[in-house]
Amino acid sequence: EAGVAQSPRYKIIEKRQSVAFWCNPISGHATLYWYQQILGQGPKLLIQFQNNGVVDDSQLPKDRFSAERLKGVDSTLKIQPAKLEDSAVYLCASSLDGGVHTEAFFGQGTRLTVV
Amino acid sequence: QKEVEQDPGPLSVPEGAIVSLNCTYSNSAFQYFMWYRQYSRKGPELLMYTYSSGNKEDGRFTAQVDKSSKYISLFIRDSQPSDSATYLCAMKTSYDKVIFGPGTSLSVIP
């Protein structure tokens, strides 16, 4: 079974530039998550989708971050404009249905460096 | 006070040692408790999941939950160099998002 695919693996941009990350979840998984993991910290949920609807985006900095999952499958996360403090690993995860007993599977992440 | 706290380490042990990793939490509404392992430059992977107080064993791993003390632990017996990774505790209520601890870095020396 193929895992969660993310691209690119690494990205270096200057502050105030824009960047986009792509995620393809495990086939058949209805729930998709984007997490931000700053060095030395645990992952923090940015946004959770159930199919193509948003379940939780309470920790998404909406003035600069946006995410979409238009067809309920793959998803993109965008940052515009980037700040130095956005340097982090952006992890995508998916689960079958987002239930409390349902395991979430993580991709390898995109490591973003803002200079 | 952070919701979930974890000793960041790094923790270095010889191969074969018993490892104890610990987390404390402040939210008494947390009901579901997880341990994830994260290798360098990889995403986290679920190791253990429990929702009751007491012990749960899976091979060399034992997860322990003490809800009265708001304290969870992961024990690794007969530790191997392949166990070298960052271990993240995580927990959630029945209605809210998963909250991760900051992780403990473990090195098992051959």
PDB file of C-alpha atoms in Angstrom:
ATOM      1  CA  GLU A   1       0.000   0.000   0.000  1.00  0.00           C
ATOM      2  CA  ALA A   2       1.454   3.361  -1.020  1.00  0.00           C
ATOM      3  CA  GLY A   3       1.937   5.846   1.789  1.00  0.00           C
ATOM      4  CA  VAL A   4       1.242   9.561   2.002  1.00  0.00           C
ATOM      5  CA  ALA A   5       3.197  11.368  -0.699  1.00  0.00           C
ATOM      6  CA  GLN A   6       4.469  14.909  -0.269  1.00  0.00           C
ATOM      7  CA  SER A   7       6.446  17.234  -2.497  1.00  0.00           C
ATOM      8  CA  PRO A   8       8.809  18.921  -2.582  1.00  0.00           C
ATOM      9  CA  ARG A   9      11.008  17.379   0.137  1.00  0.00           C
ATOM     10  CA  TYR A  10      12.961  20.576   0.676  1.00  0.00           C
ATOM     11  CA  LYS A  11      12.379  24.235  -0.156  1.00  0.00           C
ATOM     12  CA  ILE A  12      14.416  27.355   0.548  1.00  0.00           C
ATOM     13  CA  ILE A  13      12.804  30.744  -0.082  1.00  0.00           C
ATOM     14  CA  GLU A  14      13.374  34.338   0.904  1.00  0.00           C
ATOM     15  CA  LYS A  15      11.029  36.055   3.330  1.00  0.00           C
ATOM     16  CA  ARG A  16       7.985  37.643   1.700  1.00  0.00           C
ATOM     17  CA  GLN A  17       8.044  35.083  -1.133  1.00  0.00           C
ATOM     18  CA  SER A  18       5.265  32.559  -1.616  1.00  0.00           C
ATOM     19  CA  VAL A  19       5.497  28.769  -1.516  1.00  0.00           C
ATOM     20  CA  ALA A  20       3.180  25.818  -2.042  1.00  0.00           C
ATOM     21  CA  PHE A  21       3.295  22.254  -0.803  1.00  0.00           C
ATOM     22  CA  TRP A  22       1.456  19.277  -2.252  1.00  0.00           C
ATOM     23  CA  CYS A  23       0.089  16.162  -0.563  1.00  0.00           C
ATOM     24  CA  ASN A  24      -1.461  12.987  -1.946  1.00  0.00           C
ATOM     25  CA  PRO A  25      -3.041  10.924   0.851  1.00  0.00           C
ATOM     26  CA  ILE A  26      -3.432   7.162   1.023  1.00  0.00           C
ATOM     27  CA  SER A  27      -6.086   6.016  -1.412  1.00  0.00           C
ATOM     28  CA  GLY A  28      -9.525   5.897   0.154  1.00  0.00           C
ATOM     29  CA  HIS A  29      -8.655   8.053   3.140  1.00  0.00           C
ATOM     30  CA  ALA A  30     -11.329  10.670   3.718  1.00  0.00           C
ATOM     31  CA  THR A  31      -9.477  12.710   6.321  1.00  0.00           C
ATOM     32  CA  LEU A  32      -6.397  14.783   5.530  1.00  0.00           C
ATOM     33  CA  TYR A  33      -4.313  16.815   7.973  1.00  0.00           C
ATOM     34  CA  TRP A  34      -1.597  19.439   7.587  1.00  0.00           C
ATOM     35  CA  TYR A  35       0.784  19.836  10.524  1.00  0.00           C
ATOM     36  CA  GLN A  36       3.610  22.291  11.178  1.00  0.00           C
ATOM     37  CA  GLN A  37       6.608  20.935  13.106  1.00  0.00           C
ATOM     38  CA  ILE A  38       9.126  23.537  14.226  1.00  0.00           C
ATOM     39  CA  LEU A  39      12.565  22.207  15.185  1.00  0.00           C
ATOM     40  CA  GLY A  40      12.489  20.768  18.708  1.00  0.00           C
ATOM     41  CA  GLN A  41       8.690  20.791  18.929  1.00  0.00           C
ATOM     42  CA  GLY A  42       5.921  18.329  18.297  1.00  0.00           C
ATOM     43  CA  PRO A  43       3.660  18.650  15.257  1.00  0.00           C
ATOM     44  CA  LYS A  44       0.932  21.286  15.519  1.00  0.00           C
ATOM     45  CA  LEU A  45      -2.282  20.843  13.542  1.00  0.00           C
ATOM     46  CA  LEU A  46      -2.855  23.602  10.991  1.00  0.00           C
ATOM     47  CA  ILE A  47      -5.923  22.274   9.208  1.00  0.00           C
ATOM     48  CA  GLN A  48      -8.039  19.115   8.990  1.00  0.00           C
ATOM     49  CA  PHE A  49     -10.191  18.181   5.990  1.00  0.00           C
ATOM     50  CA  GLN A  50     -12.963  15.606   5.875  1.00  0.00           C
ATOM     51  CA  ASN A  51     -13.295  14.854   2.156  1.00  0.00           C
ATOM     52  CA  ASN A  52     -13.225  18.377   0.687  1.00  0.00           C
ATOM     53  CA  GLY A  53     -14.678  20.172   3.719  1.00  0.00           C
ATOM     54  CA  VAL A  54     -12.731  21.861   6.513  1.00  0.00           C
ATOM     55  CA  VAL A  55     -13.207  20.314   9.968  1.00  0.00           C
ATOM     56  CA  ASP A  56     -10.700  22.373  11.965  1.00  0.00           C
ATOM     57  CA  ASP A  57      -8.570  25.320  10.882  1.00  0.00           C
ATOM     58  CA  SER A  58      -8.441  27.084  14.226  1.00  0.00           C
ATOM     59  CA  GLN A  59      -4.626  27.165  14.301  1.00  0.00           C
ATOM     60  CA  LEU A  60      -4.102  28.160  10.659  1.00  0.00           C
ATOM     61  CA  PRO A  61      -2.704  31.723  10.327  1.00  0.00           C
ATOM     62  CA  LYS A  62      -5.288  32.697   7.767  1.00  0.00           C
ATOM     63  CA  ASP A  63      -3.690  36.021   6.886  1.00  0.00           C
ATOM     64  CA  ARG A  64      -0.840  34.172   5.172  1.00  0.00           C
ATOM     65  CA  PHE A  65      -1.674  30.452   5.019  1.00  0.00           C
ATOM     66  CA  SER A  66      -4.286  28.809   2.824  1.00  0.00           C
ATOM     67  CA  ALA A  67      -5.109  25.211   2.027  1.00  0.00           C
ATOM     68  CA  GLU A  68      -7.471  23.464  -0.316  1.00  0.00           C
ATOM     69  CA  ARG A  69      -8.616  19.947  -1.122  1.00  0.00           C
ATOM     70  CA  LEU A  70     -10.906  20.634  -4.055  1.00  0.00           C
ATOM     71  CA  LYS A  71     -11.714  17.106  -5.220  1.00  0.00           C
ATOM     72  CA  GLY A  72     -11.457  15.473  -1.810  1.00  0.00           C
ATOM     73  CA  VAL A  73      -8.218  13.700  -2.683  1.00  0.00           C
ATOM     74  CA  ASP A  74      -4.928  15.579  -2.896  1.00  0.00           C
ATOM     75  CA  SER A  75      -4.305  18.881  -1.174  1.00  0.00           C
ATOM     76  CA  THR A  76      -2.114  21.962  -1.383  1.00  0.00           C
ATOM     77  CA  LEU A  77      -0.924  24.232   1.414  1.00  0.00           C
ATOM     78  CA  LYS A  78       0.246  27.719   0.491  1.00  0.00           C
ATOM     79  CA  ILE A  79       2.108  30.397   2.395  1.00  0.00           C
ATOM     80  CA  GLN A  80       2.054  33.964   1.077  1.00  0.00           C
ATOM     81  CA  PRO A  81       4.042  35.938   2.122  1.00  0.00           C
ATOM     82  CA  ALA A  82       6.453  33.774   4.101  1.00  0.00           C
ATOM     83  CA  LYS A  83       8.066  34.925   7.334  1.00  0.00           C
ATOM     84  CA  LEU A  84      11.263  33.711   8.973  1.00  0.00           C
ATOM     85  CA  GLU A  85       9.233  31.987  11.708  1.00  0.00           C
ATOM     86  CA  ASP A  86       7.536  29.802   9.082  1.00  0.00           C
ATOM     87  CA  SER A  87      10.743  27.756   8.822  1.00  0.00           C
ATOM     88  CA  ALA A  88       9.595  24.271   9.792  1.00  0.00           C
ATOM     89  CA  VAL A  89       8.715  20.840   8.480  1.00  0.00           C
ATOM     90  CA  TYR A  90       5.217  20.692   7.021  1.00  0.00           C
ATOM     91  CA  LEU A  91       3.720  17.255   7.501  1.00  0.00           C
ATOM     92  CA  CYS A  92       0.700  15.877   5.736  1.00  0.00           C
ATOM     93  CA  ALA A  93      -1.202  12.956   7.254  1.00  0.00           C
ATOM     94  CA  SER A  94      -4.308  11.008   6.311  1.00  0.00           C
ATOM     95  CA  SER A  95      -6.693   8.643   8.030  1.00  0.00           C
ATOM     96  CA  LEU A  96      -9.609   6.520   6.931  1.00  0.00           C
ATOM     97  CA  ASP A  97     -12.325   8.583   8.610  1.00  0.00           C
ATOM     98  CA  GLY A  98     -10.804  10.839  11.285  1.00  0.00           C
ATOM     99  CA  GLY A  99     -12.442   8.855  14.080  1.00  0.00           C
ATOM    100  CA  VAL A 100     -10.883   8.788  17.549  1.00  0.00           C
ATOM    101  CA  HIS A 101      -9.731   5.188  17.104  1.00  0.00           C
ATOM    102  CA  THR A 102      -8.509   5.644  13.545  1.00  0.00           C
ATOM    103  CA  GLU A 103      -4.773   5.805  12.932  1.00  0.00           C
ATOM    104  CA  ALA A 104      -3.307   8.725  11.028  1.00  0.00           C
ATOM    105  CA  PHE A 105      -0.429   7.993   8.655  1.00  0.00           C
ATOM    106  CA  PHE A 106       2.167  10.684   8.044  1.00  0.00           C
ATOM    107  CA  GLY A 107       4.165  11.589   4.971  1.00  0.00           C
ATOM    108  CA  GLN A 108       7.883  12.391   5.133  1.00  0.00           C
ATOM    109  CA  GLY A 109       7.232  16.106   5.213  1.00  0.00           C
ATOM    110  CA  THR A 110       8.469  19.179   3.368  1.00  0.00           C
ATOM    111  CA  ARG A 111      11.319  21.007   5.086  1.00  0.00           C
ATOM    112  CA  LEU A 112      10.916  24.754   4.522  1.00  0.00           C
ATOM    113  CA  THR A 113      13.698  27.217   5.220  1.00  0.00           C
ATOM    114  CA  VAL A 114      12.872  30.918   5.011  1.00  0.00           C
ATOM    115  CA  VAL A 115      15.942  33.168   4.763  1.00  0.00           C
TER     116      VAL A 115
ATOM    117  CA  GLN B   1       1.986  25.779  31.597  1.00  0.00           C
ATOM    118  CA  LYS B   2       2.011  23.843  28.338  1.00  0.00           C
ATOM    119  CA  GLU B   3      -0.734  21.271  27.807  1.00  0.00           C
ATOM    120  CA  VAL B   4       1.732  18.415  27.276  1.00  0.00           C
ATOM    121  CA  GLU B   5       5.274  18.361  28.618  1.00  0.00           C
ATOM    122  CA  GLN B   6       8.037  15.920  27.861  1.00  0.00           C
ATOM    123  CA  ASP B   7      11.710  15.765  28.808  1.00  0.00           C
ATOM    124  CA  PRO B   8      13.484  16.756  25.552  1.00  0.00           C
ATOM    125  CA  GLY B   9      16.646  14.745  26.289  1.00  0.00           C
ATOM    126  CA  PRO B  10      18.752  13.805  24.487  1.00  0.00           C
ATOM    127  CA  LEU B  11      18.767  10.429  26.168  1.00  0.00           C
ATOM    128  CA  SER B  12      21.669   8.085  25.465  1.00  0.00           C
ATOM    129  CA  VAL B  13      21.625   4.459  26.619  1.00  0.00           C
ATOM    130  CA  PRO B  14      23.661   1.314  25.888  1.00  0.00           C
ATOM    131  CA  GLU B  15      22.142  -1.428  23.772  1.00  0.00           C
ATOM    132  CA  GLY B  16      20.008  -3.789  25.836  1.00  0.00           C
ATOM    133  CA  ALA B  17      19.036  -1.176  28.429  1.00  0.00           C
ATOM    134  CA  ILE B  18      15.491  -0.502  29.570  1.00  0.00           C
ATOM    135  CA  VAL B  19      14.352   2.950  28.471  1.00  0.00           C
ATOM    136  CA  SER B  20      11.701   5.010  30.220  1.00  0.00           C
ATOM    137  CA  LEU B  21      10.107   7.949  28.401  1.00  0.00           C
ATOM    138  CA  ASN B  22       7.615  10.161  30.191  1.00  0.00           C
ATOM    139  CA  CYS B  23       4.999  12.842  29.584  1.00  0.00           C
ATOM    140  CA  THR B  24       2.851  14.927  31.868  1.00  0.00           C
ATOM    141  CA  TYR B  25      -0.294  16.771  30.880  1.00  0.00           C
ATOM    142  CA  SER B  26      -2.615  19.342  32.359  1.00  0.00           C
ATOM    143  CA  ASN B  27      -5.951  18.747  30.605  1.00  0.00           C
ATOM    144  CA  SER B  28      -7.991  16.189  32.549  1.00  0.00           C
ATOM    145  CA  ALA B  29     -10.318  15.837  29.517  1.00  0.00           C
ATOM    146  CA  PHE B  30      -7.653  13.926  27.573  1.00  0.00           C
ATOM    147  CA  GLN B  31      -8.920  10.388  27.102  1.00  0.00           C
ATOM    148  CA  TYR B  32      -6.813   8.914  24.295  1.00  0.00           C
ATOM    149  CA  PHE B  33      -3.054   8.545  24.557  1.00  0.00           C
ATOM    150  CA  MET B  34      -0.523   7.719  21.883  1.00  0.00           C
ATOM    151  CA  TRP B  35       3.198   7.291  21.415  1.00  0.00           C
ATOM    152  CA  TYR B  36       4.774   8.049  18.065  1.00  0.00           C
ATOM    153  CA  ARG B  37       8.297   7.300  16.871  1.00  0.00           C
ATOM    154  CA  GLN B  38       9.943   9.731  14.462  1.00  0.00           C
ATOM    155  CA  TYR B  39      13.175   8.857  12.708  1.00  0.00           C
ATOM    156  CA  SER B  40      15.357  11.682  11.449  1.00  0.00           C
ATOM    157  CA  ARG B  41      13.857  13.350   8.354  1.00  0.00           C
ATOM    158  CA  LYS B  42      10.792  11.099   8.443  1.00  0.00           C
ATOM    159  CA  GLY B  43       7.202  11.584   9.513  1.00  0.00           C
ATOM    160  CA  PRO B  44       5.950  10.240  12.864  1.00  0.00           C
ATOM    161  CA  GLU B  45       4.626   6.672  12.980  1.00  0.00           C
ATOM    162  CA  LEU B  46       2.203   5.360  15.580  1.00  0.00           C
ATOM    163  CA  LEU B  47       3.748   2.950  18.099  1.00  0.00           C
ATOM    164  CA  MET B  48       1.158   2.587  20.832  1.00  0.00           C
ATOM    165  CA  TYR B  49      -2.419   3.710  21.398  1.00  0.00           C
ATOM    166  CA  THR B  50      -4.440   3.385  24.591  1.00  0.00           C
ATOM    167  CA  TYR B  51      -7.498   4.954  26.162  1.00  0.00           C
ATOM    168  CA  SER B  52      -7.548   3.503  29.655  1.00  0.00           C
ATOM    169  CA  SER B  53      -5.414   3.745  32.751  1.00  0.00           C
ATOM    170  CA  GLY B  54      -2.966   0.925  33.299  1.00  0.00           C
ATOM    171  CA  ASN B  55      -0.464  -0.868  31.117  1.00  0.00           C
ATOM    172  CA  LYS B  56      -0.577  -1.975  27.489  1.00  0.00           C
ATOM    173  CA  GLU B  57       2.173  -4.177  26.116  1.00  0.00           C
ATOM    174  CA  ASP B  58       3.251  -4.758  22.507  1.00  0.00           C
ATOM    175  CA  GLY B  59       6.444  -6.739  22.091  1.00  0.00           C
ATOM    176  CA  ARG B  60       9.303  -4.802  23.659  1.00  0.00           C
ATOM    177  CA  PHE B  61       7.118  -1.733  24.223  1.00  0.00           C
ATOM    178  CA  THR B  62       4.854  -1.022  27.208  1.00  0.00           C
ATOM    179  CA  ALA B  63       2.661   2.046  27.468  1.00  0.00           C
ATOM    180  CA  GLN B  64       1.509   3.097  30.910  1.00  0.00           C
ATOM    181  CA  VAL B  65      -1.211   5.642  31.690  1.00  0.00           C
ATOM    182  CA  ASP B  66      -1.971   7.134  35.105  1.00  0.00           C
ATOM    183  CA  LYS B  67      -4.918   9.489  34.635  1.00  0.00           C
ATOM    184  CA  SER B  68      -5.069  10.414  38.317  1.00  0.00           C
ATOM    185  CA  SER B  69      -1.523  11.801  38.137  1.00  0.00           C
ATOM    186  CA  LYS B  70      -1.865  13.014  34.517  1.00  0.00           C
ATOM    187  CA  TYR B  71       1.245  11.064  33.636  1.00  0.00           C
ATOM    188  CA  ILE B  72       2.029   8.627  30.821  1.00  0.00           C
ATOM    189  CA  SER B  73       5.121   6.555  30.132  1.00  0.00           C
ATOM    190  CA  LEU B  74       6.606   4.404  27.411  1.00  0.00           C
ATOM    191  CA  PHE B  75       9.015   1.643  28.370  1.00  0.00           C
ATOM    192  CA  ILE B  76      11.311  -0.006  25.857  1.00  0.00           C
ATOM    193  CA  ARG B  77      12.896  -3.301  26.921  1.00  0.00           C
ATOM    194  CA  ASP B  78      16.093  -4.695  25.408  1.00  0.00           C
ATOM    195  CA  SER B  79      16.675  -1.457  23.502  1.00  0.00           C
ATOM    196  CA  GLN B  80      18.262  -1.734  20.056  1.00  0.00           C
ATOM    197  CA  PRO B  81      20.220   0.766  17.937  1.00  0.00           C
ATOM    198  CA  SER B  82      17.234   0.759  15.574  1.00  0.00           C
ATOM    199  CA  ASP B  83      15.195   2.315  18.417  1.00  0.00           C
ATOM    200  CA  SER B  84      17.263   5.506  18.086  1.00  0.00           C
ATOM    201  CA  ALA B  85      14.698   8.154  17.189  1.00  0.00           C
ATOM    202  CA  THR B  86      12.583  10.908  18.670  1.00  0.00           C
ATOM    203  CA  TYR B  87       9.602   9.689  20.676  1.00  0.00           C
ATOM    204  CA  LEU B  88       6.521  11.895  20.755  1.00  0.00           C
ATOM    205  CA  CYS B  89       3.679  11.461  23.185  1.00  0.00           C
ATOM    206  CA  ALA B  90       0.296  12.627  21.951  1.00  0.00           C
ATOM    207  CA  MET B  91      -3.165  12.822  23.418  1.00  0.00           C
ATOM    208  CA  LYS B  92      -6.679  14.000  22.645  1.00  0.00           C
ATOM    209  CA  THR B  93     -10.126  14.463  24.052  1.00  0.00           C
ATOM    210  CA  SER B  94     -13.130  12.808  22.409  1.00  0.00           C
ATOM    211  CA  TYR B  95     -13.981  15.963  20.476  1.00  0.00           C
ATOM    212  CA  ASP B  96     -10.785  17.891  19.812  1.00  0.00           C
ATOM    213  CA  LYS B  97      -7.527  17.690  17.909  1.00  0.00           C
ATOM    214  CA  VAL B  98      -4.471  15.619  18.834  1.00  0.00           C
ATOM    215  CA  ILE B  99      -1.924  17.505  20.950  1.00  0.00           C
ATOM    216  CA  PHE B 100       1.680  16.389  20.665  1.00  0.00           C
ATOM    217  CA  GLY B 101       4.452  16.721  23.207  1.00  0.00           C
ATOM    218  CA  PRO B 102       7.773  18.215  22.077  1.00  0.00           C
ATOM    219  CA  GLY B 103       9.470  14.810  21.842  1.00  0.00           C
ATOM    220  CA  THR B 104      12.396  13.060  23.525  1.00  0.00           C
ATOM    221  CA  SER B 105      15.459  12.232  21.434  1.00  0.00           C
ATOM    222  CA  LEU B 106      16.816   8.738  22.152  1.00  0.00           C
ATOM    223  CA  SER B 107      20.140   7.257  21.089  1.00  0.00           C
ATOM    224  CA  VAL B 108      20.877   3.569  21.700  1.00  0.00           C
ATOM    225  CA  ILE B 109      24.612   2.957  21.561  1.00  0.00           C
ATOM    226  CA  PRO B 110      25.815  -0.457  20.291  1.00  0.00           C
TER     227      PRO B 110
END
